[in-house]
Short mmCIF file of C-alpha atoms in Angstrom, two decimals:
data_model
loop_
_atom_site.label_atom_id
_atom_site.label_comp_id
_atom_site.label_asym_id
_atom_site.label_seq_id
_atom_site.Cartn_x
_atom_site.Cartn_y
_atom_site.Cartn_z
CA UNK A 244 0.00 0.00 0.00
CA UNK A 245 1.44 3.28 -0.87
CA UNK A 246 0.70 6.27 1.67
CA UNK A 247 2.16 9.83 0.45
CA UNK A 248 3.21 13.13 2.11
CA UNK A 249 4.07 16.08 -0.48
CA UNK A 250 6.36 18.83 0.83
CA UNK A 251 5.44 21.71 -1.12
CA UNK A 252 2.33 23.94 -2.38
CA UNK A 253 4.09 25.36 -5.88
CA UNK A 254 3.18 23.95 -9.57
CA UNK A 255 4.89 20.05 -9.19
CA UNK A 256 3.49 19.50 -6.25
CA UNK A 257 -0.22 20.86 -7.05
CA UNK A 258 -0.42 18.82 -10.03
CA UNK A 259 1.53 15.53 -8.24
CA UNK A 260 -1.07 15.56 -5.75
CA UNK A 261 -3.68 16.06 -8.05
CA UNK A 262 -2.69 12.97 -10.17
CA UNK A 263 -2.15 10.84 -6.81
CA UNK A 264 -5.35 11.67 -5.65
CA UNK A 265 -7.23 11.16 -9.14
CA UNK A 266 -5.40 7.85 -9.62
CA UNK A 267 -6.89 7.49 -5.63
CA UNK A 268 -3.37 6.64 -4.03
CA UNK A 269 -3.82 8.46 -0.51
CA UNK A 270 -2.57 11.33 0.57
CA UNK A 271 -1.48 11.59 4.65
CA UNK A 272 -0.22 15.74 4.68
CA UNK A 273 0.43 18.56 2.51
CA UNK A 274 3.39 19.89 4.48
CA UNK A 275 4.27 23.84 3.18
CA UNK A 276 5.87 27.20 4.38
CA UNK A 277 3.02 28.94 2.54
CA UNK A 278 -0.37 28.11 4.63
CA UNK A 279 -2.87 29.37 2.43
CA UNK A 280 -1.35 27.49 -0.45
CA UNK A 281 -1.10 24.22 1.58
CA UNK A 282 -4.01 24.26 2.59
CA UNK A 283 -6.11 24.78 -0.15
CA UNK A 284 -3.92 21.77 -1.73
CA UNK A 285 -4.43 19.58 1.45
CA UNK A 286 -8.56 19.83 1.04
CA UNK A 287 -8.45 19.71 -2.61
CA UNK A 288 -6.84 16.17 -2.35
CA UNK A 289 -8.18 15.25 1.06
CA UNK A 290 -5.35 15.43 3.02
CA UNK A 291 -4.23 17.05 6.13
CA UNK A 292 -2.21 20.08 6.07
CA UNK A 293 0.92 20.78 8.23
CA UNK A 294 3.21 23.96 8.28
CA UNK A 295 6.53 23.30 7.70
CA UNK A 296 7.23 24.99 11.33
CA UNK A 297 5.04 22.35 12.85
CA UNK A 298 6.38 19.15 14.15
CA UNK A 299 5.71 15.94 11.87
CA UNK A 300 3.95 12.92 13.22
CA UNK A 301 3.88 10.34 10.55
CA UNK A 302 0.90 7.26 10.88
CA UNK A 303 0.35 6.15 7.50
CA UNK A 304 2.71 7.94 5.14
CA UNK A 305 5.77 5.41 3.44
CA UNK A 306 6.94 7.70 0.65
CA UNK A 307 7.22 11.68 0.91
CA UNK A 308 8.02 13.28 -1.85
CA UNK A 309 9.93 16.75 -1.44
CA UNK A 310 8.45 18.94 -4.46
CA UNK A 311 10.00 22.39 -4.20
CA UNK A 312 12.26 24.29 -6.25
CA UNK A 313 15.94 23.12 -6.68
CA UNK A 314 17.44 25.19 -3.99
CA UNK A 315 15.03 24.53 -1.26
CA UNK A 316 14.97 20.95 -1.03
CA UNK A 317 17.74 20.22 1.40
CA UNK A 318 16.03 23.10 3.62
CA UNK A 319 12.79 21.49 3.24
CA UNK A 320 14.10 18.19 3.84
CA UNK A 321 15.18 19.32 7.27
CA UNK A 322 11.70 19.56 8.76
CA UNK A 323 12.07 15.27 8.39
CA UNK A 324 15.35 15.59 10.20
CA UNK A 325 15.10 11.84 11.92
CA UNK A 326 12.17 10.56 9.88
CA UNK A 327 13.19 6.74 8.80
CA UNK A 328 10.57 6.99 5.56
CA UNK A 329 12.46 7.42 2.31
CA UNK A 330 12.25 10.62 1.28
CA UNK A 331 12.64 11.93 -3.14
CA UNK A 332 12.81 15.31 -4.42
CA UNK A 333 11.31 16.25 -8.06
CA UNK A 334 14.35 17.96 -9.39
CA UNK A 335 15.84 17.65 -13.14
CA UNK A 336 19.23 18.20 -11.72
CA UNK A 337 20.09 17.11 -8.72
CA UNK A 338 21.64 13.61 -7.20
CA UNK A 339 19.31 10.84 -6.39
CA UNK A 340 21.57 11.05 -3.09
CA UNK A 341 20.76 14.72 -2.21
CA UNK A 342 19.31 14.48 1.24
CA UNK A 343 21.44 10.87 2.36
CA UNK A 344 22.04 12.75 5.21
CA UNK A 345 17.63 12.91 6.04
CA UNK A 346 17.00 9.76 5.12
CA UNK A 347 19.01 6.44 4.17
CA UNK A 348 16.66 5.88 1.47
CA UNK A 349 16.38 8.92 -1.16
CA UNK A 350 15.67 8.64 -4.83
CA UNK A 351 14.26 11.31 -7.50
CA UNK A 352 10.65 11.34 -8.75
CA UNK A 353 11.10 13.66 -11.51
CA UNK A 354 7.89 14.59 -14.12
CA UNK A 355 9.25 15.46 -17.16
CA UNK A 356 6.95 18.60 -18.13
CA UNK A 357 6.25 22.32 -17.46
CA UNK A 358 3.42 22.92 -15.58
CA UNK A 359 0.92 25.64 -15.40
CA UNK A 360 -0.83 26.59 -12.34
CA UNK A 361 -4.66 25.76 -12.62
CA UNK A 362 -4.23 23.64 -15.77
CA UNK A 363 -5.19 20.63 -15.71
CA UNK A 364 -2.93 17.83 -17.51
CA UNK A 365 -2.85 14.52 -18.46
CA UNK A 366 -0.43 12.71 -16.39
CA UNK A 367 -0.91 9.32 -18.21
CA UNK A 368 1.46 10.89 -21.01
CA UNK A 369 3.80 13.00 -18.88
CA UNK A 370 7.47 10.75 -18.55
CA UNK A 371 8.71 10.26 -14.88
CA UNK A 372 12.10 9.75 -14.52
CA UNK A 373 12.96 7.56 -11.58
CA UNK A 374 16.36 6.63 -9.47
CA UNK A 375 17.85 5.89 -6.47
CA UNK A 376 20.86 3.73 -5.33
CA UNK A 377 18.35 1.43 -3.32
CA UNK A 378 16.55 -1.36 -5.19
CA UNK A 379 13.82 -1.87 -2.86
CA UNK A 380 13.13 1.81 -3.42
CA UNK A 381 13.35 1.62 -6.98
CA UNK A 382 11.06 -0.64 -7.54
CA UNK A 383 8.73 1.16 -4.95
CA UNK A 384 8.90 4.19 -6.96
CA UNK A 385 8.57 2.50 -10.53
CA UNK A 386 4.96 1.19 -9.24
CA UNK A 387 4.04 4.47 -7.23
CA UNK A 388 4.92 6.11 -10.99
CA UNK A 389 3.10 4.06 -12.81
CA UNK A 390 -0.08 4.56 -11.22
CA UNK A 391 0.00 8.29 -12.44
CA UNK A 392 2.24 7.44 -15.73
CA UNK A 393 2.37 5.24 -18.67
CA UNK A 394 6.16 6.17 -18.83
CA UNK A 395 8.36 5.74 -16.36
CA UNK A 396 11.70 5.83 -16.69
CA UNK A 397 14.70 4.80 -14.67
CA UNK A 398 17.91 6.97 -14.90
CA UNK A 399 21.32 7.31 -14.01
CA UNK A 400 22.03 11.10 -12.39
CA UNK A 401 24.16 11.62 -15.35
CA UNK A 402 21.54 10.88 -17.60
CA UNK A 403 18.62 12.54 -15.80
CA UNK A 404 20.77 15.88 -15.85
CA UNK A 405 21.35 14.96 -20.03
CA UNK A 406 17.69 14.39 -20.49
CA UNK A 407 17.22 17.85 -18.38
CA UNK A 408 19.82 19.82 -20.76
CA UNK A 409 17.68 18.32 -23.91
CA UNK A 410 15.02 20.07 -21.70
CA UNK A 411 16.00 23.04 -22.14
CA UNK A 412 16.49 23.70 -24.78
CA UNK A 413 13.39 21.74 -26.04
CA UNK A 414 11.49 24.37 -24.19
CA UNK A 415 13.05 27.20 -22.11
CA UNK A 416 15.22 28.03 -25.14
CA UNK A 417 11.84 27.28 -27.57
CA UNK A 418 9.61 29.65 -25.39
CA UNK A 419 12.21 32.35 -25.11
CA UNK A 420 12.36 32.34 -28.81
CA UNK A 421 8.92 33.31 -28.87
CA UNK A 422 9.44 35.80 -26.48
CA UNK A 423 12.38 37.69 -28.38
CA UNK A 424 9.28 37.19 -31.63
CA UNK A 425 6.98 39.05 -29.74
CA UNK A 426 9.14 41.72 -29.13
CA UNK A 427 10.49 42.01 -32.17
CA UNK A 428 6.70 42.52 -33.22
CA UNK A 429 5.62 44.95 -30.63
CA UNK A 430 8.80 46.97 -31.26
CA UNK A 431 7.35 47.03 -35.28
CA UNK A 432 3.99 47.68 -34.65
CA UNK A 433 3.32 44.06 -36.00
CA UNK A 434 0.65 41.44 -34.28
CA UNK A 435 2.32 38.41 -32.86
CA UNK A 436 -0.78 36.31 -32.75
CA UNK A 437 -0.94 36.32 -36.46
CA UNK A 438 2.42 33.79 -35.59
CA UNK A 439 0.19 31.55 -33.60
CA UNK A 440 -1.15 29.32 -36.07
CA UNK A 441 2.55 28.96 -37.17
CA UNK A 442 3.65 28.08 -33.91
CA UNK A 443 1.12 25.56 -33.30
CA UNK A 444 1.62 24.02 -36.83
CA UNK A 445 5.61 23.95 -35.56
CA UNK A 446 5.15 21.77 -32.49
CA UNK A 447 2.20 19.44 -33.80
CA UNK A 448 4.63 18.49 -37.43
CA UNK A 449 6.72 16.80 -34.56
CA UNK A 450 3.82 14.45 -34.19
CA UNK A 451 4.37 13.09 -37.74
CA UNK A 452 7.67 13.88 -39.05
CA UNK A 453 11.64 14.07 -36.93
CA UNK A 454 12.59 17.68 -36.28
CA UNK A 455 15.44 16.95 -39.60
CA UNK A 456 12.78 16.03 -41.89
CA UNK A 457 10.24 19.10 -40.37
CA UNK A 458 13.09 21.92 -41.31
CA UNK A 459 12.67 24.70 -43.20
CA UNK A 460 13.29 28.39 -43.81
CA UNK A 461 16.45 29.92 -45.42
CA UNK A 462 19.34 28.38 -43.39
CA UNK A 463 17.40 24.75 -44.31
CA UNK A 464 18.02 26.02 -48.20
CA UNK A 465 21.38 27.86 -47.77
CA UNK A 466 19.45 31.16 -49.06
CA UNK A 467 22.17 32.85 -48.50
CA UNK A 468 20.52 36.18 -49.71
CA UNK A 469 17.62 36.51 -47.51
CA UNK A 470 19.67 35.48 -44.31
CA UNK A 471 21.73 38.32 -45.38
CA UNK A 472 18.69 40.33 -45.94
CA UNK A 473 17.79 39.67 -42.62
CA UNK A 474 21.04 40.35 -40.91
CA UNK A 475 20.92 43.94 -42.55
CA UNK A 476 17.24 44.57 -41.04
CA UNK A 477 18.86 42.85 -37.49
CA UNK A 478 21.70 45.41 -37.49
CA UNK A 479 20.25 47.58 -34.92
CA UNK A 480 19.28 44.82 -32.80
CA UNK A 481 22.86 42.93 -31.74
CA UNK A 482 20.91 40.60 -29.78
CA UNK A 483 19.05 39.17 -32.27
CA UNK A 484 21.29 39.38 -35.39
CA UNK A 485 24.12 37.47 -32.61
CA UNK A 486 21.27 34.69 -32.21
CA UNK A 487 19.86 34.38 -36.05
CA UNK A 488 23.17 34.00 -37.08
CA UNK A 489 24.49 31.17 -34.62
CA UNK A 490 21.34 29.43 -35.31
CA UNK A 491 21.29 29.99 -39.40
CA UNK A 492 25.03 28.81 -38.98
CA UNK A 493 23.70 25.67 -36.79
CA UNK A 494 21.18 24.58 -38.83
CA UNK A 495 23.38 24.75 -42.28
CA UNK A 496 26.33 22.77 -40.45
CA UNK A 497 23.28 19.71 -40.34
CA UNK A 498 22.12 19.90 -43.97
CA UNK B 19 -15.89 36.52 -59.97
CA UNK B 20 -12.43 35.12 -59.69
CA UNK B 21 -10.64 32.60 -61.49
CA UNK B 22 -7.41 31.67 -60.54
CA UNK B 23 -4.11 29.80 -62.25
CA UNK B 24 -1.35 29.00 -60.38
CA UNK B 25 2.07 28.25 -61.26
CA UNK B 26 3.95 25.58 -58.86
CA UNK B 27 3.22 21.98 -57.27
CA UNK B 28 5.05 22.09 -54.28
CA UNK B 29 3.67 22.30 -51.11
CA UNK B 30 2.58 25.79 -51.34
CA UNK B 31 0.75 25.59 -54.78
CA UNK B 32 -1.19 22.69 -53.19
CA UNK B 33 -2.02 23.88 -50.45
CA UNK B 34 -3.56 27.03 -51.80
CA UNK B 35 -5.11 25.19 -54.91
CA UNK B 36 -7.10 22.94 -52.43
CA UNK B 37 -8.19 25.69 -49.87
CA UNK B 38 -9.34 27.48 -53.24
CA UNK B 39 -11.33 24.53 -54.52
CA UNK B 40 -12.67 23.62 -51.40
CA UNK B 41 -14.31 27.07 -50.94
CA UNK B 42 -15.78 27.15 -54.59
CA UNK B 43 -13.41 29.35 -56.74
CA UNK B 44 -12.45 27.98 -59.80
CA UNK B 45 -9.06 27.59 -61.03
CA UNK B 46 -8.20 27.38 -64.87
CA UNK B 47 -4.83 26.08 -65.04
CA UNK B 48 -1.99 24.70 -62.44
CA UNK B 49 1.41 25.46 -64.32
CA UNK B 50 4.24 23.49 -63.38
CA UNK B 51 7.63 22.35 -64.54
CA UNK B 52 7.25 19.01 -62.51
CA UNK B 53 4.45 17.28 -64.95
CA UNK B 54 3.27 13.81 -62.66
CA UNK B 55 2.96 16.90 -59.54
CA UNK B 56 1.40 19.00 -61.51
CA UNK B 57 -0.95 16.81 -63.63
CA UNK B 58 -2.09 15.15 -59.96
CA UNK B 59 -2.95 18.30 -58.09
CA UNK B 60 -4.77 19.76 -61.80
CA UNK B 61 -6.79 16.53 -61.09
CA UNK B 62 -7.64 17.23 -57.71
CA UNK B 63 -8.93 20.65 -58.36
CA UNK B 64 -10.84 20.31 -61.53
CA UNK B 65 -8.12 22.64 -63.75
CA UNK B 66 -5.77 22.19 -66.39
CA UNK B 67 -2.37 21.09 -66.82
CA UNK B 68 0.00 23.18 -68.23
CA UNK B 69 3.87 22.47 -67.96
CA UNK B 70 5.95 25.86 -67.98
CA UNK B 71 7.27 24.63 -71.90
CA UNK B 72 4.17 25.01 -73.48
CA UNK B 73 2.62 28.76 -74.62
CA UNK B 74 -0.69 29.34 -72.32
CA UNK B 75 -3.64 31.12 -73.53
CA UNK B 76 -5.73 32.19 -70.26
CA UNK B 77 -9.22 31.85 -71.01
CA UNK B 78 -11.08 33.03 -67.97
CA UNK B 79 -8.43 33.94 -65.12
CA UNK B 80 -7.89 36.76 -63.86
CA UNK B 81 -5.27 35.90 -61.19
CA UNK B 82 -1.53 34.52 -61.42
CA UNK B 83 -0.50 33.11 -58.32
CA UNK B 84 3.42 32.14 -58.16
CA UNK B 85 3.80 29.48 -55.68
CA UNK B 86 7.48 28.42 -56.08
CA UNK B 87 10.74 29.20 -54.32
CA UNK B 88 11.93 32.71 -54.04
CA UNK B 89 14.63 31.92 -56.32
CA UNK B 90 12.77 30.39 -59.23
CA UNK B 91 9.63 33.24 -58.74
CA UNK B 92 11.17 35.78 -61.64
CA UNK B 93 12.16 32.58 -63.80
CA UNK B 94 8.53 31.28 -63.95
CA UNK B 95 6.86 34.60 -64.18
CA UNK B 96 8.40 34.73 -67.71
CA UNK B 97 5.87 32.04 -69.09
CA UNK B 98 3.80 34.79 -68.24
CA UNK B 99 5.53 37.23 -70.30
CA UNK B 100 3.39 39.59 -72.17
CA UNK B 101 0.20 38.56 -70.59
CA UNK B 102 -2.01 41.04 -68.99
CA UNK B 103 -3.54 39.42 -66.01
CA UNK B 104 -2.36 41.04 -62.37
CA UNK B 105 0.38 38.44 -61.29
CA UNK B 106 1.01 37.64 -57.47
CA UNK B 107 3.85 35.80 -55.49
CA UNK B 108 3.57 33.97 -52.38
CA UNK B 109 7.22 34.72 -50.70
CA UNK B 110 7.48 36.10 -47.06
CA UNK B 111 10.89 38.69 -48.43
CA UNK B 112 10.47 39.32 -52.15
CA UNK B 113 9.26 42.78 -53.38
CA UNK B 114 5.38 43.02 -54.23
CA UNK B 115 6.75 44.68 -57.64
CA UNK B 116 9.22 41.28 -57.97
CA UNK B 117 7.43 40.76 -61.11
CA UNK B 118 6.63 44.47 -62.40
CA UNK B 119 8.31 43.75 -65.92
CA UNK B 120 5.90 41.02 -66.51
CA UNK B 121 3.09 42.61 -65.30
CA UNK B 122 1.78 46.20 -64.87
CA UNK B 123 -0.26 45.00 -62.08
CA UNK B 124 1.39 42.81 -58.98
CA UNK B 125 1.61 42.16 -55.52
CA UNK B 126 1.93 39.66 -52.73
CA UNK B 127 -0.02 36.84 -51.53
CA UNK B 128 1.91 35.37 -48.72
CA UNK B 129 0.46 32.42 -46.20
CA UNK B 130 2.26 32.88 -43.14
CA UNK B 131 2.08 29.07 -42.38
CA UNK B 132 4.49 25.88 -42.48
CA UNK B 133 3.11 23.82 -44.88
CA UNK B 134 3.30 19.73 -45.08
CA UNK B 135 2.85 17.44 -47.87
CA UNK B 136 -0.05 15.22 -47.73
CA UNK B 137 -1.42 17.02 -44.48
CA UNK B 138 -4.92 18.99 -44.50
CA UNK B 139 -4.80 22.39 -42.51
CA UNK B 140 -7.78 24.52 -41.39
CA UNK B 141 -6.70 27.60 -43.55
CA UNK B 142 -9.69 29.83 -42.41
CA UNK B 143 -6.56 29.83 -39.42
CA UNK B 144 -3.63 30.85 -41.58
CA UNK B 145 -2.97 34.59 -41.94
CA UNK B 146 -2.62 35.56 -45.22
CA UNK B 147 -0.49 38.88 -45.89
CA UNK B 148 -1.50 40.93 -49.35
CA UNK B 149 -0.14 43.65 -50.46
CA UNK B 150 0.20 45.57 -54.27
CA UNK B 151 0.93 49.30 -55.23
CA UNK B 152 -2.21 48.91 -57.74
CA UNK B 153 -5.03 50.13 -55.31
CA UNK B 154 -7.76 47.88 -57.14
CA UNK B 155 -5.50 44.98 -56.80
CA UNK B 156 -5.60 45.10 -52.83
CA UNK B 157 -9.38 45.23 -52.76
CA UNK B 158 -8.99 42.19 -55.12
CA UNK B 159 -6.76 40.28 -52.76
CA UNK B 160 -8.66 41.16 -49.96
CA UNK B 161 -11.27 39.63 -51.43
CA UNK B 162 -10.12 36.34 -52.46
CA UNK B 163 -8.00 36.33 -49.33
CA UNK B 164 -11.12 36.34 -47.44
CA UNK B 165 -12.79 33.22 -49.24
CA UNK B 166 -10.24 31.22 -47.74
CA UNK B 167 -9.10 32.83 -44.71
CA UNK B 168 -10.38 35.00 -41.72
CA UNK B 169 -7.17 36.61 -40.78
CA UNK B 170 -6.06 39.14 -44.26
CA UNK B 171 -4.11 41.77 -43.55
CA UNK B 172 -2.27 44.08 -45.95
CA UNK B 173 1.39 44.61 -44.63
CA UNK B 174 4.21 46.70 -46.95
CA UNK B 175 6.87 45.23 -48.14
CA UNK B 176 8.92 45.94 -45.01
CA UNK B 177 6.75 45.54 -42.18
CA UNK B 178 6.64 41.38 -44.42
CA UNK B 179 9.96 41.26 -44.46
CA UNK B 180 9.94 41.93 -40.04
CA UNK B 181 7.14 39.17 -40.10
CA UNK B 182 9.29 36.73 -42.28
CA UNK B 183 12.35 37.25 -39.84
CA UNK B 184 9.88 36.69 -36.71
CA UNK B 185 8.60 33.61 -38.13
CA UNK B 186 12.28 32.49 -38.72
CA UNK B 187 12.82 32.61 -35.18
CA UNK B 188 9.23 30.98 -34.12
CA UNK B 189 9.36 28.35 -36.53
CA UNK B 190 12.50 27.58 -38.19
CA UNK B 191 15.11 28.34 -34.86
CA UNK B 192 12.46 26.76 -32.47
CA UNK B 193 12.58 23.42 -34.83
CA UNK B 194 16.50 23.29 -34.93
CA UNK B 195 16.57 23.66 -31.38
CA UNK B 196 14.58 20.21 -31.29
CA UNK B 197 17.11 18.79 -33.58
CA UNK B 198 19.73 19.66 -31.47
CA UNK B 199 17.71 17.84 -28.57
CA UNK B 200 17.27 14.73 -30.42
CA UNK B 201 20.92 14.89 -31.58
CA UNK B 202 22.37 15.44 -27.85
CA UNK B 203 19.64 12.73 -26.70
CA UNK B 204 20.89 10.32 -29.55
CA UNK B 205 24.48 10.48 -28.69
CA UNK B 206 23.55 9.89 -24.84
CA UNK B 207 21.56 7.38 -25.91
CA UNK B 208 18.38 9.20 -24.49
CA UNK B 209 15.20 8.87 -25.79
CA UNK B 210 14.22 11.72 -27.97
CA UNK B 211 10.70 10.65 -27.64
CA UNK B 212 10.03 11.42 -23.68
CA UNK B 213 10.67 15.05 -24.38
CA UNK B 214 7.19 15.34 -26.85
CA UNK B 215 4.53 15.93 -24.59
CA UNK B 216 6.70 18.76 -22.87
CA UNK B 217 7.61 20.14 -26.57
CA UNK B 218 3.38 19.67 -26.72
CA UNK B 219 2.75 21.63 -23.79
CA UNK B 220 5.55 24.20 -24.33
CA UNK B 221 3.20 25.40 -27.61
CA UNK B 222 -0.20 24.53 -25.74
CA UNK B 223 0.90 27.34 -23.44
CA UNK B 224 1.28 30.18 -25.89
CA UNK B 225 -2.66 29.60 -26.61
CA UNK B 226 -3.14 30.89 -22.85
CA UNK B 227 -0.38 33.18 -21.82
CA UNK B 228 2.27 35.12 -23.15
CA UNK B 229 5.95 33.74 -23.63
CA UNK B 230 6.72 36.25 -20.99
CA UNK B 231 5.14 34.57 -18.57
CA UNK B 232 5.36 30.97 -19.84
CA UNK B 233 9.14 31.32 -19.37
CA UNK B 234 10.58 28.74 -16.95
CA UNK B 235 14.11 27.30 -16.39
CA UNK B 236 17.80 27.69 -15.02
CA UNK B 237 18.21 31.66 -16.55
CA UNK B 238 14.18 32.57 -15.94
CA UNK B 239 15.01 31.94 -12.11
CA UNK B 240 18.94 33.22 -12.33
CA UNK B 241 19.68 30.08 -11.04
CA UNK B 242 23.31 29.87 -11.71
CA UNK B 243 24.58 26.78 -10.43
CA UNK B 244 22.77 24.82 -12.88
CA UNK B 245 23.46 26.73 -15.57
CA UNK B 246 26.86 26.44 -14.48
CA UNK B 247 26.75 22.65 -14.37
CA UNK B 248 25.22 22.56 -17.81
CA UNK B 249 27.80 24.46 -19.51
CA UNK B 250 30.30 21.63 -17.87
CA UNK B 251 28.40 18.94 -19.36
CA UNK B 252 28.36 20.61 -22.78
CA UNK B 253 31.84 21.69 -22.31
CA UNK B 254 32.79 18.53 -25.80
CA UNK B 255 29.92 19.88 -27.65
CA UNK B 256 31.14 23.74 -28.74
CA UNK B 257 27.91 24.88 -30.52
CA UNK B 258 25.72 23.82 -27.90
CA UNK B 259 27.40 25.23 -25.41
CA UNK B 260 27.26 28.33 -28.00
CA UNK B 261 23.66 28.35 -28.38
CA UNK B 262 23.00 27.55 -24.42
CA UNK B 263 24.74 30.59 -23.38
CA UNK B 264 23.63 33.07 -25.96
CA UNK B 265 20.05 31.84 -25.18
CA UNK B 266 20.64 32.40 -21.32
CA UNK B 267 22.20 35.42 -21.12
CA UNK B 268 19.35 36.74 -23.42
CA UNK B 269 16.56 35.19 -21.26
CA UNK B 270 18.36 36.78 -18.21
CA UNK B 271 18.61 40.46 -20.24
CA UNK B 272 15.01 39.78 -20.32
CA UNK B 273 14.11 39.33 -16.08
#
């Protein structure tokens, strides 16, 4: 029987508990700094909520899952200080052994996906990427995942922090690309949404076709006259004529 | 009442040949220099071959469209050559008087969309961009811009040209950067395949908030150490590591 606490009331651990709870694996606390936040979490998926300046009584829970950002998980994970229940943070980064010195048992639970506050997803296709350096826990973790996920993964560190780099630039990088689009709009007077239908149509051709095959544009057909068309009209922006061209030279060193 | 020819069977042409055809307005001929494409998608929308060796007497249109690559665009308008029918090109860069030695009346007809072979789009969705010095010719476009799409707008020659480069970056960068994932997954040995549903949701967002505020990762939060640790990783791969620092020090310019 699997019995969950979630430390944390941010995105990862709203839509964690949400899946948990939908996939009716129980809940014991929400345990956060921010009360209001907690506790609307902790009645949302029937749990009990506990401040993170309370002390921690633990009856049912076998698994908590620390789901904060990066550089509050060791601080988070000292409110279990002397807790034997093994203990996993969400993170895309760091080691499966981050809190050894909480818990003897520690592992990652990470969800492969950016998550939007008060949007709700569909966890069945969302990868989790599992580890620790205990077996028993593995394997706990592997079935806890796969009652929320169809994909669950099992990586080294190494890889995990690989697959988070691919990450990034799969979407941090994608999105800010957008962003420096929109400005380059607004600063023309021109409407970004009329690039929405484009940018749709640019993430669902993945469905059918490899990102190779999906290329296109002027680097794709080493036009070498409109990328220097468009380097003259980037001059006064050294931002953006630095990144056109490092990407225009990227994408003609693969074709 | 508007009859249409079109020169080109790539994936322009047949896109816009079918979107015309499926809303009702007849085309006379589809011209092409590739006879099997052209002769199939003639087929498909009730017109006329012609292949770009023979001499073509226009019976009833009274619209060109020049669906081929910008390069090739001034090459096929010369079939045209002393024919006096208002001539249009679909590029994103070239001049709306490209063709004004074939024609005393032309202009641009440019669907800012990635198109795919064999796949149906909605294009009531896809902005179309218009634009001619010939005053009657805009009204023209407008017009059969509007039988096939809901978003026409008339844009000069420069403010297209700012479009185009935006669409570069929102289309054409943001696909090579999810080349460059699947390569750097590939050589780890990663699977390319658990990063779709976050490339899925990283577009789903843009339909409910800005990229501003979609932004998430290492630079969005300033968080240096993993940036730090990423470079490291990337350290063997030089345009990566390139491309992940230009990207990060612009999303941190940006917060």
């Amino acid at each position: 029987m699997i019995n969950i606490s979630i430390i944390g009331s941010g995105n990862v651990a709203n839509h964690l508990a949400q899946a948990f709870f939908e996939n009716k694996l129980p809940i014991e606390y929400i345990i956060a700094r921010n009360e209001p936040e907690g506790r609307t979490l902790a009645k949302q998926v029937k749990a009990t909520f506990v401040s993170t300046h309370q002390p921690i009584v633990f009856h049912q829970t076998n698994m908590v899952i620390i789901a904060v950002k990066d550089d509050a998980i060791e601080e988070m994970g000292n409110v279990l200080k002397e807790v034997n229940i093994p203990v996993v943070h969400t993170s895309g980064t760091k080691s499966s052994t981050l809190l050894k010195d909480i818990c003897i048992k520690t592992g990652v639970f990470y969800p492969l996906q950016t998550f939007t506050k008060g949007k709700n997803m569909d966890f069945r296709n969302i990868p989790i990427i599992i580890d620790s350096p205990d077996v028993a826990l593995v394997t706990f973790l592997k079935d806890m995942a796969s009652k929320i996920s169809d994909k669950v993964v099992q990586l080294t560190d190494m890889e995990r922090q690989k697959m988070h780099i691919a990450a990034v630039f799969s979407n941090n990088f994608v999105n800010h690309l957008w962003l420096l689009a929109e400005n380059y709009c607004h600063e023309n007077d021109l409407d970004f949404n009329l690039l929405l239908p484009l940018i749709e149509e640019t993430a669902e051709k993945l469905k059918t076709m490899s990102p190779f095959h999906a290329q296109t544009g002027p680097a794709r057909r080493h036009d070498l006259k409109t990328i220097a068309a468009h380097l003259h009209l980037l001059d006064v922006h050294e931002m953006l004529r630095t990144i056109y061209k490092i990407m225009s030279d990227s994408i003609e060193q693969n074709y």
